[in-house]
Amino acid sequence: MSFDIDLTRQLGAQRVSARFATGPGLTALFGPSGAGKSSVLNMVAGLLRPERGHVVVAGQILFDGTIALPPEQRHAGYVFQDARLFPHRRVAQNLRYGERLTEEDRRWISFDRTVEFLGIGHLLDRWPRSLSGGEAQRVAIGRALLSAPRFLLMDEPLASLDRPRREEILTVIARVRDDLKLPILYVSHDRDEVERLADHVVPIG
Amino acid sequence: MLSAAEWAIIGLSLKISLVAILLTLPVAFALAWVLARGRFPGRMLLDALVHLPLVLPPVVIGWLLLIAFGQSGPIGQWLQSWFGVSVIFRWTGAAIAAAVMALPLMVRAIRLSIEAIDRRLEGAARTLGASPWHAFRTISLPLCLPGILAATILGFARSIGEFGATITFVSNIPGETRTLPLAIYSELQVPGSETAVTRLAIIAIILSIGALVASEWLARRHSGAEGTAHVL
């Protein structure tokens, strides 16, 4: 089982809950905006604490009644909708941020391979604010991969992109899914996207 | 060009202001962080206390310092019995007065920059493997550097100009507590001292503008990522 997840948390007036167990490949959390899909990802990443439930990813318990690993010990590669690159670091330093924090024997992809895989070699000296949405998203994916994640979390990574860029990043994500064989938890409200990428679909909300 | 006495006044003023800023900066940062991020009972009270030097007459602050640091004051007694020192009528006392008066301005500047940090960046750093402390050092601290810089310059300018609390707390002793503003005030008491006053006033203007130019220069050196990091 790649993702075995059962979560509940009250956020203001909203009750966010999710319960699913899915196999390898890409699991899409599909539902309307505001259904709490991002909160589910944040709880899996350890950025938000569930009231109860459990989070087990690829056999490792990240959260249950007694265990609650901090985000830095969960080895999640989180790709945010807004890329969320560090504005005070050039692209290369953004990419290296997580790599530096990973022990060498845990790394499974090299800097050069990541750069080549994502086609971002020409961006390394740039500042994040000078990147287009699609470029920023590719760098964000690279930054996540270089932290040697055991699984990926993707929060509407295409939502802030125009159509040609969407197609480009969609292809990148499909390649990450097929070539790197990482379990991916993918949030989207776009039916087309989900149909093209998902191995499993979990409706939320 | 300048007389030895004038150089001495400049030296004393700079020494007092620099010590005051070095003293205040870590305290101001800690207070700013707690006020920006902390959620605890008494936060409003702490906020009000920090702002007191900004709203009270400086003379009152000087008087309160006199009570606290005086021979029978709580801090004064403690300093006397543990270190055998007194700050009354000493340049160290002038530095304390300048530090207290500069504190609220510095806290405000730093707090604004802390509040402007996108906290989601810290979350992103955590998911990449950063401990809270590492995320603070590599993300939060560099991102509020322009605010810290602004606070330093503001605090320095405020310290250089400090008058009321200083003269009340540590008096106006040549060579010890007579800073630039106190020297100008003293000269003004002497008939026919227009030239001396003018010279000292020009020095004050040059020091202040110098601080401003230095801050702009530093901000520009640090502005690579942000593009426009103006201090004031």
GROMACS .gro file of C-alpha atoms in nm:
model
  437
    1MET     CA    1   0.000   0.000   0.000
    2SER     CA    2   0.150   0.336  -0.100
    3PHE     CA    3  -0.087   0.560   0.092
    4ASP     CA    4  -0.291   0.441   0.388
    5ILE     CA    5  -0.454   0.753   0.522
    6ASP     CA    6  -0.734   0.831   0.762
    7LEU     CA    7  -0.749   1.192   0.885
    8THR     CA    8  -0.990   1.425   1.056
    9ARG     CA    9  -0.950   1.784   1.159
   10GLN     CA   10  -1.184   2.072   1.231
   11LEU     CA   11  -1.072   2.394   1.060
   12GLY     CA   12  -1.300   2.680   1.156
   13ALA     CA   13  -1.649   2.581   1.049
   14GLN     CA   14  -1.519   2.315   0.814
   15ARG     CA   15  -1.469   1.952   0.898
   16VAL     CA   16  -1.185   1.817   0.686
   17SER     CA   17  -1.160   1.444   0.661
   18ALA     CA   18  -1.013   1.192   0.423
   19ARG     CA   19  -0.992   0.816   0.431
   20PHE     CA   20  -0.833   0.605   0.164
   21ALA     CA   21  -0.580   0.334   0.094
   22THR     CA   22  -0.425   0.322  -0.250
   23GLY     CA   23  -0.155   0.127  -0.431
   24PRO     CA   24   0.149   0.245  -0.627
   25GLY     CA   25   0.141   0.527  -0.878
   26LEU     CA   26  -0.039   0.858  -0.864
   27THR     CA   27  -0.333   0.903  -0.630
   28ALA     CA   28  -0.546   1.205  -0.711
   29LEU     CA   29  -0.750   1.380  -0.444
   30PHE     CA   30  -1.026   1.519  -0.656
   31GLY     CA   31  -1.289   1.768  -0.545
   32PRO     CA   32  -1.412   2.124  -0.567
   33SER     CA   33  -1.203   2.419  -0.446
   34GLY     CA   34  -1.232   2.477  -0.074
   35ALA     CA   35  -1.307   2.114   0.010
   36GLY     CA   36  -0.997   2.091   0.226
   37LYS     CA   37  -0.777   1.898  -0.016
   38SER     CA   38  -0.472   2.115   0.058
   39SER     CA   39  -0.528   2.067   0.430
   40VAL     CA   40  -0.515   1.691   0.376
   41LEU     CA   41  -0.178   1.731   0.200
   42ASN     CA   42  -0.052   1.954   0.481
   43MET     CA   43  -0.150   1.689   0.734
   44VAL     CA   44   0.033   1.422   0.535
   45ALA     CA   45   0.338   1.653   0.514
   46GLY     CA   46   0.327   1.721   0.887
   47LEU     CA   47   0.261   2.094   0.852
   48LEU     CA   48  -0.084   2.057   1.006
   49ARG     CA   49  -0.168   1.822   1.288
   50PRO     CA   50  -0.474   1.599   1.248
   51GLU     CA   51  -0.701   1.554   1.547
   52ARG     CA   52  -0.701   1.184   1.496
   53GLY     CA   53  -0.637   0.913   1.243
   54HIS     CA   54  -0.324   0.776   1.086
   55VAL     CA   55  -0.086   0.847   0.801
   56VAL     CA   56   0.113   0.553   0.668
   57VAL     CA   57   0.312   0.601   0.349
   58ALA     CA   58   0.495   0.311   0.181
   59GLY     CA   59   0.482   0.114   0.502
   60GLN     CA   60   0.618   0.387   0.729
   61ILE     CA   61   0.399   0.533   1.001
   62LEU     CA   62   0.421   0.914   0.986
   63PHE     CA   63   0.135   0.978   1.222
   64ASP     CA   64  -0.092   0.782   1.450
   65GLY     CA   65  -0.216   0.828   1.803
   66THR     CA   66   0.135   0.818   1.950
   67ILE     CA   67   0.374   0.892   1.661
   68ALA     CA   68   0.380   1.234   1.498
   69LEU     CA   69   0.693   1.282   1.294
   70PRO     CA   70   0.793   1.645   1.233
   71PRO     CA   71   0.789   1.748   0.864
   72GLU     CA   72   1.167   1.725   0.830
   73GLN     CA   73   1.160   1.352   0.916
   74ARG     CA   74   0.878   1.257   0.679
   75HIS     CA   75   1.080   1.281   0.357
   76ALA     CA   76   0.791   1.418   0.160
   77GLY     CA   77   0.867   1.605  -0.160
   78TYR     CA   78   0.605   1.878  -0.149
   79VAL     CA   79   0.532   2.074  -0.468
   80PHE     CA   80   0.308   2.371  -0.398
   81GLN     CA   81   0.064   2.542  -0.629
   82ASP     CA   82   0.266   2.865  -0.614
   83ALA     CA   83   0.606   2.689  -0.640
   84ARG     CA   84   0.705   2.864  -0.316
   85LEU     CA   85   1.069   2.910  -0.410
   86PHE     CA   86   1.291   3.092  -0.161
   87PRO     CA   87   1.309   3.448  -0.298
   88HIS     CA   88   1.650   3.525  -0.152
   89ARG     CA   89   1.826   3.230  -0.315
   90ARG     CA   90   1.912   3.177  -0.678
   91VAL     CA   91   1.766   2.876  -0.857
   92ALA     CA   92   2.074   2.661  -0.793
   93GLN     CA   93   2.064   2.741  -0.419
   94ASN     CA   94   1.692   2.663  -0.411
   95LEU     CA   95   1.759   2.327  -0.573
   96ARG     CA   96   2.039   2.248  -0.330
   97TYR     CA   97   1.845   2.346  -0.018
   98GLY     CA   98   1.699   2.004   0.051
   99GLU     CA   99   1.990   1.814  -0.102
  100ARG     CA  100   2.230   1.963   0.154
  101LEU     CA  101   2.004   1.843   0.435
  102THR     CA  102   1.998   1.486   0.304
  103GLU     CA  103   2.260   1.232   0.407
  104GLU     CA  104   2.460   1.119   0.108
  105ASP     CA  105   2.356   0.755   0.126
  106ARG     CA  106   1.989   0.852   0.115
  107ARG     CA  107   2.018   1.052  -0.207
  108TRP     CA  108   1.886   0.872  -0.509
  109ILE     CA  109   1.909   1.139  -0.776
  110SER     CA  110   2.203   1.365  -0.853
  111PHE     CA  111   2.193   1.739  -0.904
  112ASP     CA  112   2.303   1.705  -1.267
  113ARG     CA  113   2.048   1.435  -1.344
  114THR     CA  114   1.769   1.643  -1.188
  115VAL     CA  115   1.868   1.950  -1.385
  116GLU     CA  116   1.881   1.749  -1.707
  117PHE     CA  117   1.559   1.560  -1.632
  118LEU     CA  118   1.369   1.887  -1.586
  119GLY     CA  119   1.556   2.089  -1.848
  120ILE     CA  120   1.643   2.374  -1.613
  121GLY     CA  121   2.018   2.403  -1.676
  122HIS     CA  122   1.983   2.750  -1.824
  123LEU     CA  123   1.800   2.879  -1.514
  124LEU     CA  124   2.053   2.797  -1.244
  125ASP     CA  125   2.188   3.151  -1.199
  126ARG     CA  126   1.849   3.321  -1.209
  127TRP     CA  127   1.652   3.465  -0.916
  128PRO     CA  128   1.309   3.308  -0.858
  129ARG     CA  129   1.123   3.634  -0.924
  130SER     CA  130   1.258   3.638  -1.280
  131LEU     CA  131   1.112   3.295  -1.364
  132SER     CA  132   0.789   3.230  -1.552
  133GLY     CA  133   0.524   3.019  -1.378
  134GLY     CA  134   0.622   2.707  -1.569
  135GLU     CA  135   0.994   2.755  -1.503
  136ALA     CA  136   0.930   2.813  -1.133
  137GLN     CA  137   0.721   2.497  -1.113
  138ARG     CA  138   0.993   2.288  -1.277
  139VAL     CA  139   1.248   2.425  -1.031
  140ALA     CA  140   1.008   2.349  -0.745
  141ILE     CA  141   0.976   1.990  -0.863
  142GLY     CA  142   1.355   1.967  -0.887
  143ARG     CA  143   1.398   2.108  -0.538
  144ALA     CA  144   1.156   1.848  -0.404
  145LEU     CA  145   1.327   1.559  -0.589
  146LEU     CA  146   1.673   1.660  -0.464
  147SER     CA  147   1.559   1.630  -0.102
  148ALA     CA  148   1.548   1.253  -0.170
  149PRO     CA  149   1.177   1.215  -0.097
  150ARG     CA  150   1.012   0.878  -0.041
  151PHE     CA  151   0.692   1.016  -0.190
  152LEU     CA  152   0.564   1.332  -0.354
  153LEU     CA  153   0.283   1.566  -0.257
  154MET     CA  154   0.156   1.792  -0.534
  155ASP     CA  155  -0.095   2.065  -0.460
  156GLU     CA  156  -0.254   2.179  -0.787
  157PRO     CA  157   0.084   2.227  -0.951
  158LEU     CA  158  -0.079   2.331  -1.279
  159ALA     CA  159  -0.342   2.570  -1.144
  160SER     CA  160  -0.144   2.893  -1.180
  161LEU     CA  161  -0.014   2.815  -1.531
  162ASP     CA  162  -0.140   2.909  -1.875
  163ARG     CA  163  -0.243   2.634  -2.115
  164PRO     CA  164   0.085   2.564  -2.302
  165ARG     CA  165   0.274   2.562  -1.971
  166ARG     CA  166   0.020   2.325  -1.819
  167GLU     CA  167   0.082   2.079  -2.099
  168GLU     CA  168   0.456   2.104  -2.041
  169ILE     CA  169   0.441   2.048  -1.664
  170LEU     CA  170   0.181   1.775  -1.707
  171THR     CA  171   0.431   1.587  -1.921
  172VAL     CA  172   0.702   1.640  -1.657
  173ILE     CA  173   0.474   1.501  -1.385
  174ALA     CA  174   0.382   1.200  -1.599
  175ARG     CA  175   0.753   1.134  -1.644
  176VAL     CA  176   0.819   1.166  -1.271
  177ARG     CA  177   0.539   0.913  -1.213
  178ASP     CA  178   0.661   0.666  -1.476
  179ASP     CA  179   1.040   0.699  -1.458
  180LEU     CA  180   1.101   0.758  -1.089
  181LYS     CA  181   0.828   0.526  -0.957
  182LEU     CA  182   0.755   0.746  -0.657
  183PRO     CA  183   0.414   0.732  -0.491
  184ILE     CA  184   0.247   1.065  -0.564
  185LEU     CA  185  -0.045   1.225  -0.383
  186TYR     CA  186  -0.189   1.479  -0.621
  187VAL     CA  187  -0.453   1.740  -0.546
  188SER     CA  188  -0.667   1.880  -0.826
  189HIS     CA  189  -1.010   2.015  -0.908
  190ASP     CA  190  -0.960   1.962  -1.281
  191ARG     CA  191  -1.127   1.650  -1.417
  192ASP     CA  192  -0.918   1.643  -1.734
  193GLU     CA  193  -0.593   1.658  -1.537
  194VAL     CA  194  -0.701   1.382  -1.304
  195GLU     CA  195  -0.811   1.155  -1.590
  196ARG     CA  196  -0.480   1.194  -1.763
  197LEU     CA  197  -0.254   1.146  -1.462
  198ALA     CA  198  -0.424   0.943  -1.193
  199ASP     CA  199  -0.393   0.572  -1.124
  200HIS     CA  200  -0.636   0.610  -0.834
  201VAL     CA  201  -0.894   0.879  -0.770
  202VAL     CA  202  -1.018   0.974  -0.424
  203PRO     CA  203  -1.312   1.213  -0.418
  204ILE     CA  204  -1.291   1.476  -0.140
  205GLY     CA  205  -1.570   1.702  -0.024
  206MET     CA  206   3.944   7.157   1.083
  207LEU     CA  207   3.771   7.028   1.394
  208SER     CA  208   3.909   7.101   1.736
  209ALA     CA  209   4.023   6.828   1.972
  210ALA     CA  210   3.724   6.897   2.194
  211GLU     CA  211   3.486   6.855   1.901
  212TRP     CA  212   3.650   6.527   1.799
  213ALA     CA  213   3.616   6.407   2.158
  214ILE     CA  214   3.244   6.488   2.154
  215ILE     CA  215   3.198   6.300   1.825
  216GLY     CA  216   3.395   6.004   1.957
  217LEU     CA  217   3.191   5.990   2.277
  218SER     CA  218   2.862   6.019   2.089
  219LEU     CA  219   2.958   5.742   1.846
  220LYS     CA  220   3.080   5.517   2.127
  221ILE     CA  221   2.761   5.562   2.326
  222SER     CA  222   2.535   5.512   2.023
  223LEU     CA  223   2.718   5.205   1.893
  224VAL     CA  224   2.719   5.038   2.234
  225ALA     CA  225   2.350   5.125   2.275
  226ILE     CA  226   2.263   4.969   1.937
  227LEU     CA  227   2.467   4.653   1.996
  228LEU     CA  228   2.296   4.621   2.333
  229THR     CA  229   1.948   4.675   2.192
  230LEU     CA  230   1.960   4.479   1.867
  231PRO     CA  231   1.933   4.125   2.010
  232VAL     CA  232   1.673   4.238   2.265
  233ALA     CA  233   1.472   4.422   1.999
  234PHE     CA  234   1.484   4.119   1.769
  235ALA     CA  235   1.367   3.883   2.041
  236LEU     CA  236   1.084   4.120   2.140
  237ALA     CA  237   0.985   4.175   1.777
  238TRP     CA  238   0.977   3.800   1.716
  239VAL     CA  239   0.768   3.732   2.024
  240LEU     CA  240   0.527   4.016   1.942
  241ALA     CA  241   0.496   3.911   1.577
  242ARG     CA  242   0.468   3.537   1.627
  243GLY     CA  243   0.377   3.472   1.989
  244ARG     CA  244   0.024   3.407   2.108
  245PHE     CA  245   0.026   3.434   2.485
  246PRO     CA  246  -0.165   3.620   2.753
  247GLY     CA  247   0.000   3.954   2.827
  248ARG     CA  248   0.115   4.013   2.469
  249MET     CA  249  -0.076   4.342   2.454
  250LEU     CA  250   0.080   4.447   2.782
  251LEU     CA  251   0.430   4.364   2.657
  252ASP     CA  252   0.356   4.556   2.337
  253ALA     CA  253   0.247   4.859   2.541
  254LEU     CA  254   0.554   4.837   2.767
  255VAL     CA  255   0.788   4.824   2.468
  256HIS     CA  256   0.622   5.134   2.326
  257LEU     CA  257   0.643   5.337   2.648
  258PRO     CA  258   0.969   5.517   2.558
  259LEU     CA  259   0.804   5.631   2.237
  260VAL     CA  260   0.504   5.793   2.405
  261LEU     CA  261   0.634   5.904   2.745
  262PRO     CA  262   0.826   6.231   2.782
  263PRO     CA  263   1.198   6.138   2.766
  264VAL     CA  264   1.249   6.314   3.099
  265VAL     CA  265   1.015   6.063   3.259
  266ILE     CA  266   1.213   5.774   3.112
  267GLY     CA  267   1.531   5.933   3.247
  268TRP     CA  268   1.373   5.962   3.590
  269LEU     CA  269   1.252   5.601   3.583
  270LEU     CA  270   1.604   5.488   3.486
  271LEU     CA  271   1.741   5.693   3.774
  272ILE     CA  272   1.508   5.512   4.013
  273ALA     CA  273   1.593   5.169   3.869
  274PHE     CA  274   1.970   5.218   3.838
  275GLY     CA  275   2.021   5.449   4.136
  276GLN     CA  276   2.214   5.338   4.444
  277SER     CA  277   1.899   5.213   4.613
  278GLY     CA  278   1.727   5.107   4.292
  279PRO     CA  279   1.675   4.736   4.222
  280ILE     CA  280   1.908   4.716   3.921
  281GLY     CA  281   2.155   4.967   4.066
  282GLN     CA  282   2.191   4.767   4.388
  283TRP     CA  283   2.237   4.445   4.191
  284LEU     CA  284   2.504   4.596   3.966
  285GLN     CA  285   2.682   4.737   4.271
  286SER     CA  286   2.684   4.417   4.473
  287TRP     CA  287   2.769   4.177   4.186
  288PHE     CA  288   2.999   4.383   3.968
  289GLY     CA  289   3.084   4.677   4.190
  290VAL     CA  290   2.985   4.921   3.919
  291SER     CA  291   2.744   5.210   3.891
  292VAL     CA  292   2.620   5.353   3.564
  293ILE     CA  293   2.502   5.681   3.713
  294PHE     CA  294   2.695   5.979   3.572
  295ARG     CA  295   2.886   5.736   3.348
  296TRP     CA  296   2.890   5.699   2.970
  297THR     CA  297   2.754   5.347   3.019
  298GLY     CA  298   2.444   5.504   3.170
  299ALA     CA  299   2.413   5.729   2.866
  300ALA     CA  300   2.430   5.418   2.648
  301ILE     CA  301   2.151   5.258   2.852
  302ALA     CA  302   1.934   5.570   2.815
  303ALA     CA  303   1.998   5.574   2.439
  304ALA     CA  304   1.924   5.201   2.417
  305VAL     CA  305   1.591   5.230   2.597
  306MET     CA  306   1.483   5.524   2.384
  307ALA     CA  307   1.581   5.345   2.062
  308LEU     CA  308   1.414   5.016   2.156
  309PRO     CA  309   1.055   5.082   2.041
  310LEU     CA  310   1.164   5.215   1.702
  311MET     CA  311   1.384   4.913   1.648
  312VAL     CA  312   1.119   4.665   1.760
  313ARG     CA  313   0.866   4.824   1.524
  314ALA     CA  314   1.097   4.808   1.222
  315ILE     CA  315   1.202   4.449   1.285
  316ARG     CA  316   0.849   4.337   1.369
  317LEU     CA  317   0.714   4.470   1.040
  318SER     CA  318   0.975   4.273   0.851
  319ILE     CA  319   0.903   3.955   1.048
  320GLU     CA  320   0.531   3.992   0.984
  321ALA     CA  321   0.604   4.035   0.613
  322ILE     CA  322   0.775   3.695   0.591
  323ASP     CA  323   0.562   3.440   0.408
  324ARG     CA  324   0.543   3.171   0.674
  325ARG     CA  325   0.462   2.913   0.411
  326LEU     CA  326   0.825   2.945   0.301
  327GLU     CA  327   0.927   2.815   0.642
  328GLY     CA  328   0.686   2.525   0.595
  329ALA     CA  329   0.839   2.452   0.256
  330ALA     CA  330   1.184   2.449   0.417
  331ARG     CA  331   1.063   2.205   0.681
  332THR     CA  332   0.932   1.960   0.420
  333LEU     CA  333   1.276   1.978   0.255
  334GLY     CA  334   1.435   1.851   0.574
  335ALA     CA  335   1.507   2.167   0.772
  336SER     CA  336   1.470   2.167   1.149
  337PRO     CA  337   1.283   2.468   1.290
  338TRP     CA  338   1.616   2.625   1.388
  339HIS     CA  339   1.770   2.563   1.044
  340ALA     CA  340   1.462   2.708   0.874
  341PHE     CA  341   1.491   3.013   1.099
  342ARG     CA  342   1.858   3.065   1.015
  343THR     CA  343   1.834   3.007   0.641
  344ILE     CA  344   1.489   3.144   0.558
  345SER     CA  345   1.335   3.372   0.821
  346LEU     CA  346   1.646   3.556   0.933
  347PRO     CA  347   1.777   3.644   0.585
  348LEU     CA  348   1.429   3.749   0.477
  349CYS     CA  349   1.394   4.001   0.759
  350LEU     CA  350   1.749   4.132   0.720
  351PRO     CA  351   1.632   4.455   0.552
  352GLY     CA  352   1.414   4.519   0.859
  353ILE     CA  353   1.704   4.454   1.094
  354LEU     CA  354   1.915   4.693   0.890
  355ALA     CA  355   1.646   4.960   0.899
  356ALA     CA  356   1.612   4.911   1.273
  357THR     CA  357   1.986   4.953   1.322
  358ILE     CA  358   1.996   5.279   1.130
  359LEU     CA  359   1.681   5.416   1.294
  360GLY     CA  360   1.810   5.316   1.635
  361PHE     CA  361   2.150   5.468   1.567
  362ALA     CA  362   1.997   5.798   1.454
  363ARG     CA  363   1.770   5.799   1.759
  364SER     CA  364   2.065   5.727   1.991
  365ILE     CA  365   2.283   5.999   1.841
  366GLY     CA  366   2.000   6.247   1.898
  367GLU     CA  367   1.907   6.131   2.249
  368PHE     CA  368   1.880   6.423   2.491
  369GLY     CA  369   1.606   6.426   2.754
  370ALA     CA  370   1.647   6.083   2.911
  371THR     CA  371   2.026   6.112   2.902
  372ILE     CA  372   2.053   6.449   3.076
  373THR     CA  373   1.801   6.341   3.339
  374PHE     CA  374   1.961   6.005   3.403
  375VAL     CA  375   2.336   6.069   3.382
  376SER     CA  376   2.357   6.449   3.378
  377ASN     CA  377   2.575   6.655   3.145
  378ILE     CA  378   2.937   6.579   3.229
  379PRO     CA  379   3.203   6.686   2.977
  380GLY     CA  380   3.400   6.389   2.848
  381GLU     CA  381   3.171   6.137   3.014
  382THR     CA  382   2.807   6.194   2.929
  383ARG     CA  383   2.814   6.515   2.722
  384THR     CA  384   2.710   6.380   2.383
  385LEU     CA  385   2.658   6.593   2.073
  386PRO     CA  386   2.304   6.715   2.158
  387LEU     CA  387   2.406   6.788   2.516
  388ALA     CA  388   2.711   6.977   2.393
  389ILE     CA  389   2.491   7.187   2.161
  390TYR     CA  390   2.257   7.257   2.450
  391SER     CA  391   2.549   7.356   2.676
  392GLU     CA  392   2.695   7.590   2.414
  393LEU     CA  393   2.355   7.752   2.371
  394GLN     CA  394   2.367   7.853   2.738
  395VAL     CA  395   2.685   8.052   2.675
  396PRO     CA  396   2.639   8.400   2.520
  397GLY     CA  397   2.821   8.456   2.190
  398SER     CA  398   2.860   8.088   2.108
  399GLU     CA  399   2.678   8.094   1.774
  400THR     CA  400   2.982   7.965   1.584
  401ALA     CA  401   3.035   7.674   1.820
  402VAL     CA  402   2.666   7.581   1.802
  403THR     CA  403   2.667   7.600   1.422
  404ARG     CA  404   2.974   7.378   1.397
  405LEU     CA  405   2.824   7.116   1.628
  406ALA     CA  406   2.489   7.130   1.448
  407ILE     CA  407   2.662   7.071   1.114
  408ILE     CA  408   2.844   6.771   1.264
  409ALA     CA  409   2.508   6.632   1.380
  410ILE     CA  410   2.362   6.674   1.031
  411ILE     CA  411   2.663   6.505   0.869
  412LEU     CA  412   2.647   6.210   1.110
  413SER     CA  413   2.278   6.156   1.046
  414ILE     CA  414   2.305   6.180   0.669
  415GLY     CA  415   2.610   5.954   0.684
  416ALA     CA  416   2.407   5.688   0.864
  417LEU     CA  417   2.132   5.716   0.605
  418VAL     CA  418   2.372   5.686   0.311
  419ALA     CA  419   2.544   5.390   0.475
  420SER     CA  420   2.210   5.215   0.520
  421GLU     CA  421   2.110   5.271   0.158
  422TRP     CA  422   2.444   5.134   0.046
  423LEU     CA  423   2.408   4.825   0.266
  424ALA     CA  424   2.051   4.773   0.151
  425ARG     CA  425   2.160   4.786  -0.211
  426ARG     CA  426   2.429   4.528  -0.149
  427HIS     CA  427   2.168   4.299   0.001
  428SER     CA  428   1.899   4.369  -0.252
  429GLY     CA  429   2.003   4.112  -0.513
  430ALA     CA  430   1.706   3.887  -0.447
  431GLU     CA  431   1.443   4.143  -0.362
  432GLY     CA  432   1.528   4.405  -0.620
  433THR     CA  433   1.425   4.699  -0.409
  434ALA     CA  434   1.507   4.677  -0.042
  435HIS     CA  435   1.489   5.035   0.071
  436VAL     CA  436   1.559   5.089   0.435
  437LEU     CA  437   1.344   5.393   0.504
   0.00000   0.00000   0.00000
